[in-house]
Coordinates of C-alpha atoms and ligand atoms in Angstrom, one line a residue:
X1 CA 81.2 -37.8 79.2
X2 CA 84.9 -37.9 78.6
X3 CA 87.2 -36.0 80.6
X4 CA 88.7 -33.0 78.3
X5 CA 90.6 -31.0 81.2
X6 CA 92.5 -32.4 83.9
X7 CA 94.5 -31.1 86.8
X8 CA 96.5 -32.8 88.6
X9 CA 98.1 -31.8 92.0
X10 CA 99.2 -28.5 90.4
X11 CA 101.2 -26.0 92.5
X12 CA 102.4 -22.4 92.0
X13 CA 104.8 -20.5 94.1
X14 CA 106.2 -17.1 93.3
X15 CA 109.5 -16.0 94.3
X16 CA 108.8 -12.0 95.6
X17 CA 111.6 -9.7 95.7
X18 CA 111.4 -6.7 97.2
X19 CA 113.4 -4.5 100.2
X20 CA 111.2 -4.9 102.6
X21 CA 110.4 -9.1 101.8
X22 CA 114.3 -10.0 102.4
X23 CA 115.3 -12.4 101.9
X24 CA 113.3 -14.1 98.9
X25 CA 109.6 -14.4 100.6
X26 CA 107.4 -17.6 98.8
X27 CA 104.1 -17.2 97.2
X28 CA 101.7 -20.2 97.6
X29 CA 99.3 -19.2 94.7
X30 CA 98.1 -22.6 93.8
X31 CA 98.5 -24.7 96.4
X32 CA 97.7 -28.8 95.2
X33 CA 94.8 -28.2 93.1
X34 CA 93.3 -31.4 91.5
X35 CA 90.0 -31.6 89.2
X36 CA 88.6 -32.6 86.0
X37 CA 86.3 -31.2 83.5
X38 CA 84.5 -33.4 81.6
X39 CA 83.9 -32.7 77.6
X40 CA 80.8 -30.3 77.2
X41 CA 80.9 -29.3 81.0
X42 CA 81.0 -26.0 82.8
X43 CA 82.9 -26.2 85.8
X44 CA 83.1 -22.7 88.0
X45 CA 86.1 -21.8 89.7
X46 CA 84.7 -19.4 92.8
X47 CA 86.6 -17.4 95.6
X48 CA 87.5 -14.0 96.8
X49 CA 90.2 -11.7 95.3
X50 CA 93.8 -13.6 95.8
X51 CA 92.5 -17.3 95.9
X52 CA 94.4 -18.5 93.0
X53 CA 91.3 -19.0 90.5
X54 CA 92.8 -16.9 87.9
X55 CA 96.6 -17.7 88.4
X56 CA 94.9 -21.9 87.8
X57 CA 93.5 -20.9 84.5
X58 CA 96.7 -19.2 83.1
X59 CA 98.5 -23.0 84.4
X60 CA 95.9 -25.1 82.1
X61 CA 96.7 -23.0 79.5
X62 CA 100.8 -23.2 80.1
X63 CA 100.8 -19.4 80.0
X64 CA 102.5 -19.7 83.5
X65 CA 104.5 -22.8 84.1
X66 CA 103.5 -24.8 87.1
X67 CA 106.2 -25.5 90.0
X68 CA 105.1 -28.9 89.8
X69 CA 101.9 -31.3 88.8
X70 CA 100.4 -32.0 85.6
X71 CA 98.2 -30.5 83.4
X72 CA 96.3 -32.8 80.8
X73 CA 93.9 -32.5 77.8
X74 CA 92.4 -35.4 76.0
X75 CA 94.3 -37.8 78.2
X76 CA 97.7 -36.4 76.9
X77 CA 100.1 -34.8 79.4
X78 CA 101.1 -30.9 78.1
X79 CA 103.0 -30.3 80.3
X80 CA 106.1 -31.2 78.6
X81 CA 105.1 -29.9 75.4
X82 CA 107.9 -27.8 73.3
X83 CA 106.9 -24.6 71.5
X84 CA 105.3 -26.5 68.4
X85 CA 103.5 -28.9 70.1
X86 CA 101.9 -25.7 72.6
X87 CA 101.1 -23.8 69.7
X88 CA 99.0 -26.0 67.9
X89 CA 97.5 -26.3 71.7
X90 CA 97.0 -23.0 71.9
X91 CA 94.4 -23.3 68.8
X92 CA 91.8 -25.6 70.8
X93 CA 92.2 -23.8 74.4
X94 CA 91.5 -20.2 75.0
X95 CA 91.2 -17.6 77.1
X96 CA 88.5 -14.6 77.9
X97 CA 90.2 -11.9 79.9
X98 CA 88.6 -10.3 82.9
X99 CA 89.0 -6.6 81.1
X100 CA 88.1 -6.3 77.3
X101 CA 89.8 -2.8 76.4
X102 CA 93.0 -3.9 78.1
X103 CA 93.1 -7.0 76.0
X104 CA 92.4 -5.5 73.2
X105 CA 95.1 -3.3 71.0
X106 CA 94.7 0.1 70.5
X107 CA 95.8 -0.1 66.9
X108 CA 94.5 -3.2 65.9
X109 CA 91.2 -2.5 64.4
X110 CA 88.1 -5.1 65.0
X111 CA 89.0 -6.9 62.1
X112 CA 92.4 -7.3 62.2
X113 CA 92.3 -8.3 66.5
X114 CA 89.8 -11.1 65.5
X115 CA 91.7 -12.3 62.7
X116 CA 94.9 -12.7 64.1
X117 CA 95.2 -15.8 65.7
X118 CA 93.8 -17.1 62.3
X119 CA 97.4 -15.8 61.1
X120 CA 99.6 -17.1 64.4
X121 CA 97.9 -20.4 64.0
X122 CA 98.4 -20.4 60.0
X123 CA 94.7 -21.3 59.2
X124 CA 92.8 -20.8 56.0
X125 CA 93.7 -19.4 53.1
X126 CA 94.7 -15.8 53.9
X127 CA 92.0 -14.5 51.3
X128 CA 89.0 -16.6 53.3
X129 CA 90.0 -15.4 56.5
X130 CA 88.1 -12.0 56.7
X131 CA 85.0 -14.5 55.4
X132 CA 86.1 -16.1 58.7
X133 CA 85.6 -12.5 60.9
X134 CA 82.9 -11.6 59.7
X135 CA 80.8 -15.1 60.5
X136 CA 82.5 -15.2 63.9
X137 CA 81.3 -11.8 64.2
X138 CA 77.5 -12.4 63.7
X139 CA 77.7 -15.3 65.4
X140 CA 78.4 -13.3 68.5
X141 CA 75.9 -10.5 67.7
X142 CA 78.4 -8.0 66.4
X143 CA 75.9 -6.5 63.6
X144 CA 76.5 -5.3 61.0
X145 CA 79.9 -7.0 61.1
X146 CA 80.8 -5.1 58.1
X147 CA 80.7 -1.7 59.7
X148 CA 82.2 -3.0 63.0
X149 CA 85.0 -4.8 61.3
X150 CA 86.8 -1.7 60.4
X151 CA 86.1 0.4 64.0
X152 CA 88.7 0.4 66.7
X153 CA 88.8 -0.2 70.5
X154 CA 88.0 3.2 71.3
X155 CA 84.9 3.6 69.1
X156 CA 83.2 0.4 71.1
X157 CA 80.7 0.0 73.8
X158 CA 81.7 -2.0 76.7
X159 CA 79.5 -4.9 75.4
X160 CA 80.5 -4.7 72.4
X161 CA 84.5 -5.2 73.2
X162 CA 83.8 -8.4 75.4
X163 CA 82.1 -9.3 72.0
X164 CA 85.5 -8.7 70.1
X165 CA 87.3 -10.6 72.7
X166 CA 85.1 -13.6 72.9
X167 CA 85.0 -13.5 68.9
X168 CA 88.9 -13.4 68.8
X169 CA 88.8 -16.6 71.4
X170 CA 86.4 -18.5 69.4
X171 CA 87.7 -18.0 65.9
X172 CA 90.8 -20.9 66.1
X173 CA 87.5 -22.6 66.8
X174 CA 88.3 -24.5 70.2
X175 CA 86.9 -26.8 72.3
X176 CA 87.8 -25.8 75.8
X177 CA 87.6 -21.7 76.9
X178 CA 89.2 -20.5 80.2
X179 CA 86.5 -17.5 80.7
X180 CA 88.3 -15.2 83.6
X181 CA 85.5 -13.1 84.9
X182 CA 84.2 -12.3 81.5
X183 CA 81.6 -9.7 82.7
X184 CA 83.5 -8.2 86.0
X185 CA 83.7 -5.2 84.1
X186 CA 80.9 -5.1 81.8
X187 CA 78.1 -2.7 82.5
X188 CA 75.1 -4.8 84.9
X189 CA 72.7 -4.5 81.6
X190 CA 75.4 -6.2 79.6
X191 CA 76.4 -8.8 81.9
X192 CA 73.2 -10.9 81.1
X193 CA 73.6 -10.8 77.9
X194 CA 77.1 -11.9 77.5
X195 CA 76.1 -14.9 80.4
X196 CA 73.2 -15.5 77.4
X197 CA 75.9 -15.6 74.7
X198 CA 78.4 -17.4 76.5
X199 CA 75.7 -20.6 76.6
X200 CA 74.9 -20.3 73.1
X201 CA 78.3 -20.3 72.0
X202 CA 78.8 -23.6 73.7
X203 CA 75.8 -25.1 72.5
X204 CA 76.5 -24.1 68.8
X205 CA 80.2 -25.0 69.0
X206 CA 80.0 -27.2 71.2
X207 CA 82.1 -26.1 73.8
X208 CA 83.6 -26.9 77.5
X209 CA 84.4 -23.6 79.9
X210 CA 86.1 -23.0 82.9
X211 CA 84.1 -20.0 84.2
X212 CA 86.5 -18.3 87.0
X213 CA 84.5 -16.0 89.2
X214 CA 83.9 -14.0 92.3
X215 CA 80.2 -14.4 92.1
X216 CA 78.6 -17.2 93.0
X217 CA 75.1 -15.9 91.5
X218 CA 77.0 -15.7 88.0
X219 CA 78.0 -19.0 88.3
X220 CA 74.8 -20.4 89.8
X221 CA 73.4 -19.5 85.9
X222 CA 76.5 -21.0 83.8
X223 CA 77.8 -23.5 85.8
X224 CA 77.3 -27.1 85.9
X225 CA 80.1 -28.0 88.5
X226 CA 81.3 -25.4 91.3
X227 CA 84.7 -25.4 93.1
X228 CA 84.9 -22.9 95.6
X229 CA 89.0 -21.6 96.4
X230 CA 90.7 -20.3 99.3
X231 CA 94.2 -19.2 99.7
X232 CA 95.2 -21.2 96.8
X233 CA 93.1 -24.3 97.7
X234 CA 90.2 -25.9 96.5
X235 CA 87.8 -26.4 99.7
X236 CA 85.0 -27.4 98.2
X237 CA 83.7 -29.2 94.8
X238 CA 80.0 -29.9 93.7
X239 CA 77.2 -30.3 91.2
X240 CA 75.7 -26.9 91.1
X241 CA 72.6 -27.9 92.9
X242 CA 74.2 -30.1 95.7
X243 CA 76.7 -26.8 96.5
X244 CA 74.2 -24.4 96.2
X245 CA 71.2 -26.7 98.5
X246 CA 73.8 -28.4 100.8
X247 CA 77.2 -26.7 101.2
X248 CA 79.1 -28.1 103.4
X249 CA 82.5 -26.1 104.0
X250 CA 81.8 -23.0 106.0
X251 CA 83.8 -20.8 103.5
X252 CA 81.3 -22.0 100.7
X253 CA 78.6 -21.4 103.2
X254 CA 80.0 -17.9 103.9
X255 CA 80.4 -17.2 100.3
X256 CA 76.8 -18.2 99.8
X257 CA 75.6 -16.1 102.3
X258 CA 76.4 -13.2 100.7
X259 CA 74.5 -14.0 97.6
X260 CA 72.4 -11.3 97.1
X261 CA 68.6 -12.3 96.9
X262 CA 66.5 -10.1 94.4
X263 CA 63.7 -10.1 97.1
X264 CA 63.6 -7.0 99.5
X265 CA 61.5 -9.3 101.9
X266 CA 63.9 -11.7 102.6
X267 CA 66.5 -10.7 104.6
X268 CA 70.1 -13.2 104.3
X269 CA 72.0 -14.1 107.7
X270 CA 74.9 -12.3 108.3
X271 CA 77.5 -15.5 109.0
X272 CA 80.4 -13.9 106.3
X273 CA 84.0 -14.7 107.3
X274 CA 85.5 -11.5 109.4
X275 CA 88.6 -9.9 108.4
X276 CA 90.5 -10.3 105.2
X277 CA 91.6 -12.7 102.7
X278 CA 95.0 -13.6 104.6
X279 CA 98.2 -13.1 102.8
X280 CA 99.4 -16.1 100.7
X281 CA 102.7 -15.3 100.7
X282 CA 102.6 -16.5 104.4
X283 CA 98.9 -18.3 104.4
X284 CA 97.7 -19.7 108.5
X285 CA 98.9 -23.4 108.8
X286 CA 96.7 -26.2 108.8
X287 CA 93.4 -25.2 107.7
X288 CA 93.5 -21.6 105.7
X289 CA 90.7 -20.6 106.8
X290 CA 90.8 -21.2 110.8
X291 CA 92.0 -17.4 111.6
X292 CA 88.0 -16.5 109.8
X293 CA 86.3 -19.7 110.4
X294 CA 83.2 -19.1 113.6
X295 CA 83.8 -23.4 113.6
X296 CA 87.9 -23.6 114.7
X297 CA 88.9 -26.1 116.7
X298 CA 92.2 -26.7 118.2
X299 CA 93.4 -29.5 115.3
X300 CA 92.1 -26.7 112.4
X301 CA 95.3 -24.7 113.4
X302 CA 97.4 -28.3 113.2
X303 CA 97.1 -30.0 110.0
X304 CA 96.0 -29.9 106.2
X305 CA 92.2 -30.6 106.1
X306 CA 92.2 -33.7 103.3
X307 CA 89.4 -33.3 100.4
X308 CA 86.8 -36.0 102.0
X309 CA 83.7 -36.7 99.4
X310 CA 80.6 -36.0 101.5
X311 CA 77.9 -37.1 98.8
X312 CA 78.6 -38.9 95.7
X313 CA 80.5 -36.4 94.0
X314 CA 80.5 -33.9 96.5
X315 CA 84.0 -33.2 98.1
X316 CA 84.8 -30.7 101.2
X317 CA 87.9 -30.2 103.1
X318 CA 86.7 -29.2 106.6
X319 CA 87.4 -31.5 110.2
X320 CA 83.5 -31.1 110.5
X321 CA 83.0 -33.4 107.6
Ligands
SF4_401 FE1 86.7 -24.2 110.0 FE2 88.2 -26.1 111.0 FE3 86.6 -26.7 109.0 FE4 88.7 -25.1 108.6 S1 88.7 -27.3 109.1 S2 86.7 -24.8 107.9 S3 88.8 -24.0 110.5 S4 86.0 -26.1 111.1

């Protein structure tokens, strides 16, 4: 398959000001992140709070501008590109927000929040566009869309508002969606049904996802790739079976451990990392992760693990490799 996304060496720092961070202290959000997605691919961004999943998929979007690295789609850098160029963009790569209500406007009603970026975006004839809502809206099982087209925000079920938002993404028709923990707040009984919709929705229209998550079981179901983050790092890259059978980088296997099996017999080993996600405003030199890691070694402290490929396609950044 053709590559549709691609990363390359992307980095984000934020300057923080505040009293008590003087002078200007350095956030290391996104710290050299390289990978592709391939047309028609799922590729899961995984980590804890505060590894830099989310602040990557506002970068291959441009809504944050990186400090440096490239960004491209369809073999054409955007990086570069001036307002015109973005918005037209903006028509084929979206983005699902972690929390529906908050995305949504209070005044806006159904209707007019899906049909919008059919107006930003100038497409259709403006009497065919609510023609438009209302098939997106079947489409992602908001029945009758008739009724539901004229309800607001507040007069939704939780399920149904990630259905608004996911309608509202998919209505410019795009090929590539940045999906940013699209059920973290959903109820549990919704969440499998919006994981459900998520893979028809690519099917039907053909579609390529980042899925950006804390939960590994989540993107054990969606995902055909997995990169697991920490501190603004990628540590570890795989096919979904390869990561999940033989992970290799003891954050992943940490991560893994803590998958919850829906078996009360079998009890999981308690290897997770101890303490917190450090601070990346000031992240541990060399590896990230020697302050948690039960493996350090002297060097861990010392230097930049490199990205070594363990198995065809299978990359880790640990000395053990
Ligand atoms: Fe642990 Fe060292 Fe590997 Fe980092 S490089 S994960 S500290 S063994």
């Amino acid at each position: 398959m053709a590559t549709l996304v691609k990363a390359e060496r992307l980095v984000k720092e934020f300057r923080v000001k505040s009293a008590i961070l003087s002078p200007k202290k350095i956030v290391h959000a996104v710290d050299d992140v390289s990978f592709e997605i391939a047309e028609g691919e799922v590729l899961g961004l995984a980590g804890e709070s505060g590894s830099g999943k989310s602040t990557t998929g506002r970068l291959l979007l441009r809504l944050i501008e990186p400090t440096s690295g490239r960004v491209e789609y369809r073999g054409t850098d955007v990086t570069a590109f001036g307002s015109e160029e973005l918005r037209r963009l903006r028509q084929k790569i979206q983005i699902v927000f972690q929390d529906p209500v908050s995305s949504l406007s209070p005044r806006m009603s159904v209707g007019q929040a899906i049909g919008h970026p059919l107006e930003i975006h100038r497409l259709g004839a403006k009497e065919s566009r609510k023609e438009t809502v209302l098939s997106i809206m079947e489409k992602v099982g908001l029945s009758p869309a008739e009724y539901i087209y004229r309800k607001y925000p507040h007069q939704l079920s939780g399920g149904q508002s990630q259905r608004v938002v996911l309608a509202r993404a998919l209505v410019t028709r795009p090929d590539f969606v940045v999906a940013d923990e699209p059920i973290a707040m959903a109820d549990v009984s919704v969440r499998a049904l919006i994981l459900r919709l998520m893979q028809d929705l690519k099917a039907e229209f053909g579609l390529t996802y980042l899925f950006i998550t804390h939960d590994l079981a989540t993107a054990k179901y969606l995902c055909d790739r997995v990169a697991i983050m920490y501190l603004g790092r990628i540590v570890e890259l795989a096919s979904r079976d390869e990561l999940f059978s033989k992970p290799h980088h003891p954050y992943a296997k940490a991560l893994l451990a803590a998958v919850p099996i829906p078996d009360p017999r079998v009890r999981k080993p308690k290897n997770l990392p101890t303490g917190e996600i450090p601070s990346a405003i000031d992240p541990p030199g060399g590896c990230h992760f020697h302050p948690r890691c039960p493996h350090a070694m002297k060097v861990c402290s010392e230097g930049r693990p490199p990205l070594r490929e363990v198995a065809p396609g299978h990359v880790s950044a640990c000395y053990l490799d």
